[in-house]
Amino acid sequence: MYRVFGKAGLFVWIGMSTVIANIQVLKTVEMLGLVATLGNITYGTVFLATDILNENHGKKEAKKAVWMGFSSLLIMTIVMQFVLRFTPHADDFAQGSLETIFELIPNISIGSMLAYVVSQYIDVWIYGKIKQLLPSNKYLWIRNNGSTMISQFIDTLIFCSIAFYDVHQFDVWLNILFTTYIIKFVVSALDTPFLYIAKKIKPKIEHK
């Protein structure tokens, strides 16, 4: 998307993937021997996209993208609450499935939104600070991994604390926190080559 649409493509991707990740989070899978929610992979790409914006277009654009993602998630949540309040037709078959996916669970919704805003802002801030200290392209991997791995931990801590701390025993909660972060950590490490590629890309739409 970045090659074809430039930074506008990243804005769209951040809004879209934030919504997708919060739907995928309901699906549990086993990865690398760890049980985790599928949304972690898609959600990890949001941090990559904001890092690309920060690197190639500056902190201001990255912060705009953070609010784009938050607004998309908030609007989707509100709209779907209205959708669920409509009385389904007698022959309707989708209401139950929609309720399973979009029914508002306060602690999960609040935890998700708060974790997103706080962690994304921290990611943008740390990335900018590291770039000031280590501006050379050879330190691109440090900027990417340093900012993302710290902010992803904060994201995981906030979300798990609000969503699950009072729901599970402490050892279970700690296991959820650990496995969720490990998956995010691995995804963060694997996305580094894509930041190097994005650094070299000259978006078509911005060079016409």
Coordinates of C-alpha atoms in Angstrom, one line a residue:
M1 CA 0.0 0.0 0.0
Y2 CA 2.8 2.4 0.8
R3 CA 4.4 1.8 -2.7
V4 CA 1.1 2.7 -4.5
F5 CA -0.6 5.2 -2.2
G6 CA 2.2 6.7 -0.1
K7 CA 1.5 7.9 3.4
A8 CA -2.3 8.0 2.6
G9 CA -2.1 4.3 2.2
L10 CA -0.5 3.9 5.6
F11 CA -3.3 6.1 7.2
V12 CA -5.9 3.8 5.6
W13 CA -4.1 0.7 6.7
I14 CA -3.8 1.8 10.3
G15 CA -7.5 2.6 10.5
M16 CA -8.4 -0.6 8.8
S17 CA -6.0 -2.9 10.7
T18 CA -7.0 -1.5 14.1
V19 CA -10.6 -2.5 13.5
I20 CA -9.6 -5.9 12.0
A21 CA -7.3 -6.7 14.9
N22 CA -10.1 -6.0 17.4
I23 CA -12.3 -8.4 15.6
Q24 CA -9.6 -11.1 15.2
V25 CA -8.7 -10.8 18.9
L26 CA -11.7 -13.1 19.6
K27 CA -10.1 -16.0 17.8
T28 CA -7.6 -18.0 19.8
V29 CA -4.8 -19.8 18.0
E30 CA -1.6 -21.7 18.9
M31 CA 1.6 -20.1 17.5
L32 CA 5.2 -21.3 18.3
G33 CA 3.7 -23.5 21.0
L34 CA 2.0 -20.5 22.7
V35 CA -1.7 -19.9 22.9
A36 CA -2.5 -16.3 21.8
T37 CA -5.2 -14.2 20.1
L38 CA -4.9 -14.0 16.3
G39 CA -5.3 -10.2 16.4
N40 CA -1.8 -9.8 17.8
I41 CA -0.3 -10.2 14.3
T42 CA -2.5 -7.7 12.5
Y43 CA -2.1 -5.3 15.5
G44 CA 1.7 -5.5 15.2
T45 CA 1.5 -4.1 11.7
V46 CA 0.0 -0.9 13.1
F47 CA 3.2 -0.2 15.0
L48 CA 5.2 -0.9 11.8
A49 CA 3.1 1.6 9.9
T50 CA 3.5 4.3 12.4
D51 CA 7.3 3.7 12.5
I52 CA 7.4 4.0 8.7
L53 CA 5.5 7.3 8.9
N54 CA 7.7 8.5 11.7
E55 CA 10.9 7.6 9.8
N56 CA 9.9 8.9 6.3
H57 CA 7.4 11.7 7.1
G58 CA 8.0 12.8 10.6
K59 CA 6.5 12.6 14.1
K60 CA 3.5 14.9 13.3
E61 CA 2.2 12.5 10.6
A62 CA 2.7 9.5 12.9
K63 CA 0.6 11.1 15.6
K64 CA -2.1 11.9 13.1
A65 CA -2.1 8.2 12.2
V66 CA -2.5 7.2 15.8
W67 CA -5.7 9.2 16.0
M68 CA -6.9 7.9 12.7
G69 CA -6.7 4.4 14.2
F70 CA -8.3 5.4 17.4
S71 CA -11.2 7.2 15.6
S72 CA -11.8 4.2 13.3
L73 CA -12.0 1.8 16.3
L74 CA -14.3 4.2 18.3
I75 CA -16.6 4.8 15.3
M76 CA -16.8 1.1 14.5
T77 CA -17.7 0.3 18.1
I78 CA -20.4 3.0 18.3
V79 CA -22.0 2.1 14.9
M80 CA -22.1 -1.6 15.7
Q81 CA -23.9 -0.9 19.0
F82 CA -26.6 0.8 17.0
V83 CA -26.7 -2.1 14.6
L84 CA -27.2 -4.6 17.4
R85 CA -30.1 -2.6 18.9
F86 CA -32.2 -3.1 15.8
T87 CA -34.8 -5.9 16.2
P88 CA -33.8 -8.6 13.8
H89 CA -36.4 -10.1 11.3
A90 CA -37.8 -13.4 12.2
D91 CA -35.8 -15.1 9.4
D92 CA -32.5 -13.3 10.4
F93 CA -29.6 -15.6 11.0
A94 CA -26.8 -13.1 11.7
Q95 CA -27.9 -11.4 14.9
G96 CA -26.3 -14.0 17.3
S97 CA -23.0 -14.0 15.4
L98 CA -22.9 -10.2 15.3
E99 CA -23.6 -10.1 19.1
T100 CA -20.7 -12.5 19.7
I101 CA -18.3 -10.3 17.8
F102 CA -19.5 -6.8 18.5
E103 CA -21.4 -6.9 21.8
L104 CA -19.8 -4.2 24.0
I105 CA -17.8 -5.7 26.9
P106 CA -16.8 -2.6 28.8
N107 CA -13.5 -3.7 30.3
I108 CA -12.2 -5.1 27.0
S109 CA -13.4 -2.1 25.0
I110 CA -11.9 0.4 27.4
G111 CA -8.7 -1.6 27.9
S112 CA -8.3 -1.9 24.1
M113 CA -8.8 1.8 23.3
L114 CA -6.7 3.1 26.2
A115 CA -3.9 0.6 25.5
Y116 CA -3.9 1.6 21.9
V117 CA -3.6 5.4 22.4
V118 CA -1.0 5.2 25.2
S119 CA 1.2 2.7 23.6
Q120 CA 1.1 4.3 20.1
Y121 CA 2.0 7.7 21.5
I122 CA 4.9 6.1 23.5
D123 CA 6.0 4.3 20.4
V124 CA 6.1 7.6 18.3
W125 CA 7.9 9.4 21.1
I126 CA 10.5 6.8 21.8
Y127 CA 11.1 6.4 18.0
G128 CA 11.7 10.1 17.7
K129 CA 14.1 10.2 20.7
I130 CA 16.1 7.3 19.4
K131 CA 16.3 8.9 15.9
Q132 CA 17.7 12.1 17.5
L133 CA 20.4 10.1 19.3
L134 CA 21.1 7.6 16.5
P135 CA 20.0 9.2 13.2
S136 CA 22.1 7.0 10.9
N137 CA 20.2 4.5 8.7
K138 CA 22.4 1.7 10.1
Y139 CA 20.6 2.2 13.4
L140 CA 17.2 1.9 11.8
W141 CA 16.7 -1.6 13.4
I142 CA 17.4 -0.1 16.9
R143 CA 14.8 2.7 16.3
N144 CA 12.2 0.1 15.1
N145 CA 12.7 -2.6 17.7
G146 CA 13.5 -0.3 20.6
S147 CA 10.4 1.8 20.3
T148 CA 8.0 -1.1 19.3
M149 CA 9.1 -3.6 21.9
I150 CA 8.8 -1.2 24.8
S151 CA 5.5 0.3 23.6
Q152 CA 4.1 -3.2 22.9
F153 CA 4.9 -4.3 26.4
I154 CA 3.1 -1.2 27.8
D155 CA 0.2 -1.9 25.4
T156 CA 0.0 -5.5 26.7
L157 CA 0.2 -4.5 30.3
I158 CA -2.5 -1.9 30.1
F159 CA -4.9 -4.1 28.1
C160 CA -4.4 -7.3 30.2
S161 CA -4.7 -5.3 33.5
I162 CA -8.0 -3.7 32.5
A163 CA -9.5 -6.6 30.6
F164 CA -8.4 -9.6 32.6
Y165 CA -6.9 -8.8 36.0
D166 CA -10.2 -9.2 37.9
V167 CA -11.3 -12.0 35.7
H168 CA -8.5 -14.6 36.2
Q169 CA -6.3 -15.8 39.0
F170 CA -3.0 -14.0 39.1
D171 CA -0.9 -16.9 37.7
V172 CA -3.4 -17.2 34.8
W173 CA -3.3 -13.5 34.2
L174 CA 0.5 -13.5 34.2
N175 CA 0.5 -16.3 31.7
I176 CA -1.8 -14.4 29.4
L177 CA 0.4 -11.3 29.7
F178 CA 3.6 -13.2 29.0
T179 CA 2.3 -15.2 26.0
T180 CA 0.6 -12.2 24.5
Y181 CA 3.8 -10.1 24.7
I182 CA 6.0 -12.9 23.4
I183 CA 3.9 -13.1 20.2
K184 CA 4.0 -9.3 19.8
F185 CA 7.8 -9.4 20.5
V186 CA 8.4 -12.0 17.7
V187 CA 6.1 -10.1 15.3
S188 CA 8.0 -6.9 16.1
A189 CA 11.4 -8.5 15.4
L190 CA 10.1 -10.0 12.1
D191 CA 8.8 -6.7 10.8
T192 CA 12.3 -5.0 10.8
P193 CA 13.2 -5.9 7.2
F194 CA 9.9 -4.3 6.0
L195 CA 11.0 -1.0 7.6
Y196 CA 14.3 -1.1 5.7
I197 CA 12.3 -1.8 2.4
A198 CA 9.9 1.1 3.2
K199 CA 12.9 3.4 3.8
K200 CA 14.0 2.8 0.2
I201 CA 10.5 3.0 -1.4
K202 CA 9.5 6.1 -3.4
P203 CA 5.7 6.1 -3.3
K204 CA 4.3 6.5 -6.8
I205 CA 1.4 8.8 -5.8
E206 CA 3.9 11.2 -4.1
H207 CA 6.1 11.5 -7.2
K208 CA 3.6 12.2 -9.9

